[in-house]
């Protein structure tokens, strides 16, 4: 039995040593919600805790929203226990919006990348993951914020 206790303590020490703060690279970039750029990629941050307002139903939602007024006319802040909506600074950023049709199927829109083509246009790729039917309808949305220095026509591409 003492061998089991010694093995358990040794395993515990080993695991806690792996979690030592000196072993992690804690940089401001590691905490940043902005996706890092790779060749051809444009950085963006995912906006969380927003919903499409009922007053926007039936309206065409533009893929690129550059003003706070238009954004607030279309989207509302969702008060949840998980946190506050991601702030958007329209002086420095614009919003790319993916808005799907109303559905009673559980739907998750997952961002993949924002790529700049050689023509200067940008393609925002995302995955549309659908699962079980629900007893209610939703209007799935995915919002990202892009720095205003990154300009170009926006194209949405579903995977």
XYZ file of C-alpha atoms in Angstrom:
159
model
C 0.000 0.000 0.000
C 2.845 2.430 0.724
C 4.158 1.807 -2.791
C 0.788 2.905 -4.195
C 0.887 6.075 -2.084
C 4.444 6.841 -3.246
C 3.483 6.299 -6.898
C 0.424 8.514 -6.454
C 2.497 11.291 -4.838
C 5.191 11.038 -7.522
C 2.560 11.289 -10.263
C 0.995 14.293 -8.517
C 4.353 16.074 -8.240
C 5.103 15.330 -11.877
C 1.776 16.760 -13.026
C 2.073 19.902 -10.906
C 5.620 20.477 -12.177
C 4.240 20.499 -15.716
C 1.826 23.261 -14.708
C 4.490 25.539 -13.207
C 4.050 29.157 -14.422
C 7.667 29.234 -15.567
C 6.914 26.525 -18.128
C 4.235 28.463 -19.988
C 4.848 31.247 -22.446
C 2.472 33.924 -21.215
C 2.565 36.778 -23.687
C -0.053 39.419 -24.464
C -0.460 37.788 -27.884
C -1.427 34.487 -26.252
C -4.469 36.131 -24.649
C -5.504 38.083 -27.734
C -8.854 37.156 -29.323
C -7.471 38.270 -32.702
C -6.575 35.378 -34.985
C -2.946 35.515 -36.114
C -2.024 36.259 -39.689
C -0.386 33.749 -41.960
C 0.445 34.419 -45.583
C -2.797 35.558 -47.252
C -4.753 35.637 -44.000
C -6.331 38.741 -42.494
C -6.616 38.997 -38.676
C -10.064 39.209 -37.081
C -11.809 38.701 -33.769
C -15.050 36.813 -33.229
C -17.868 38.875 -31.715
C -19.815 36.996 -29.072
C -23.139 37.504 -27.288
C -25.125 39.249 -30.040
C -28.440 38.325 -31.651
C -30.329 39.423 -34.755
C -33.198 41.692 -33.743
C -36.766 40.711 -34.657
C -37.104 44.071 -36.421
C -34.386 42.920 -38.849
C -36.393 39.891 -39.978
C -37.038 40.033 -43.697
C -34.261 42.581 -44.266
C -31.156 41.757 -46.220
C -28.214 41.938 -43.830
C -25.063 43.276 -45.513
C -21.934 41.135 -45.247
C -19.879 44.239 -44.339
C -21.175 46.681 -41.706
C -19.110 49.837 -41.277
C -21.257 51.985 -38.979
C -22.448 51.641 -35.413
C -25.916 52.880 -36.397
C -26.488 50.105 -38.956
C -25.042 47.487 -36.582
C -27.300 48.553 -33.687
C -30.336 48.596 -35.987
C -29.719 44.941 -36.900
C -28.148 43.370 -33.803
C -28.769 43.496 -30.071
C -26.538 42.628 -27.135
C -27.427 39.293 -25.535
C -27.213 39.459 -21.761
C -25.944 36.060 -20.632
C -24.281 34.641 -17.574
C -21.241 33.747 -19.693
C -20.179 37.332 -20.185
C -20.708 40.603 -21.944
C -20.823 41.166 -25.691
C -17.465 41.641 -27.372
C -17.044 45.410 -27.872
C -16.782 46.788 -31.405
C -14.803 49.997 -31.989
C -16.240 51.255 -35.274
C -13.604 54.009 -35.508
C -10.987 51.253 -35.919
C -12.999 48.195 -37.022
C -15.856 47.062 -39.213
C -18.041 43.970 -38.857
C -18.451 41.028 -41.210
C -21.822 39.335 -40.659
C -22.969 35.850 -41.603
C -26.738 35.548 -41.123
C -28.505 32.310 -42.038
C -32.198 31.679 -42.649
C -34.501 30.845 -39.753
C -34.338 27.160 -38.824
C -35.545 24.734 -36.178
C -32.276 22.783 -36.443
C -29.511 23.404 -33.909
C -26.861 25.253 -35.917
C -23.323 26.305 -35.060
C -21.396 28.643 -37.375
C -17.649 28.184 -36.896
C -15.108 30.660 -38.339
C -12.312 29.140 -40.429
C -10.359 32.002 -42.020
C -10.430 35.427 -43.627
C -8.246 35.333 -46.744
C -7.152 38.159 -49.031
C -6.982 37.253 -52.717
C -4.510 38.685 -55.210
C -7.287 41.012 -56.455
C -7.612 42.521 -52.955
C -11.006 40.966 -52.225
C -11.440 39.027 -48.987
C -13.151 35.673 -48.466
C -14.502 34.768 -45.042
C -14.785 30.986 -44.748
C -16.900 29.311 -42.095
C -18.352 25.911 -41.261
C -22.120 25.486 -40.925
C -22.536 22.625 -38.454
C -26.131 21.451 -38.111
C -27.401 18.845 -35.665
C -30.713 17.967 -33.999
C -34.125 19.497 -34.540
C -35.345 21.796 -31.783
C -38.789 22.759 -30.542
C -38.078 26.407 -31.429
C -36.634 28.379 -34.332
C -33.393 30.342 -34.420
C -31.653 32.625 -36.877
C -27.961 31.581 -36.713
C -25.411 34.394 -36.934
C -21.632 34.705 -36.910
C -20.017 38.121 -36.478
C -16.356 39.072 -36.735
C -14.570 42.416 -36.381
C -11.828 43.355 -38.849
C -9.375 46.248 -38.611
C -10.318 49.144 -40.927
C -6.847 49.066 -42.466
C -7.891 45.744 -44.069
C -10.187 46.878 -46.889
C -11.737 44.968 -49.777
C -14.974 43.431 -50.982
C -16.183 40.637 -48.694
C -17.223 37.238 -50.001
C -18.747 34.595 -47.701
C -17.838 30.942 -48.242
C -19.609 28.129 -46.406
C -17.805 24.804 -45.900
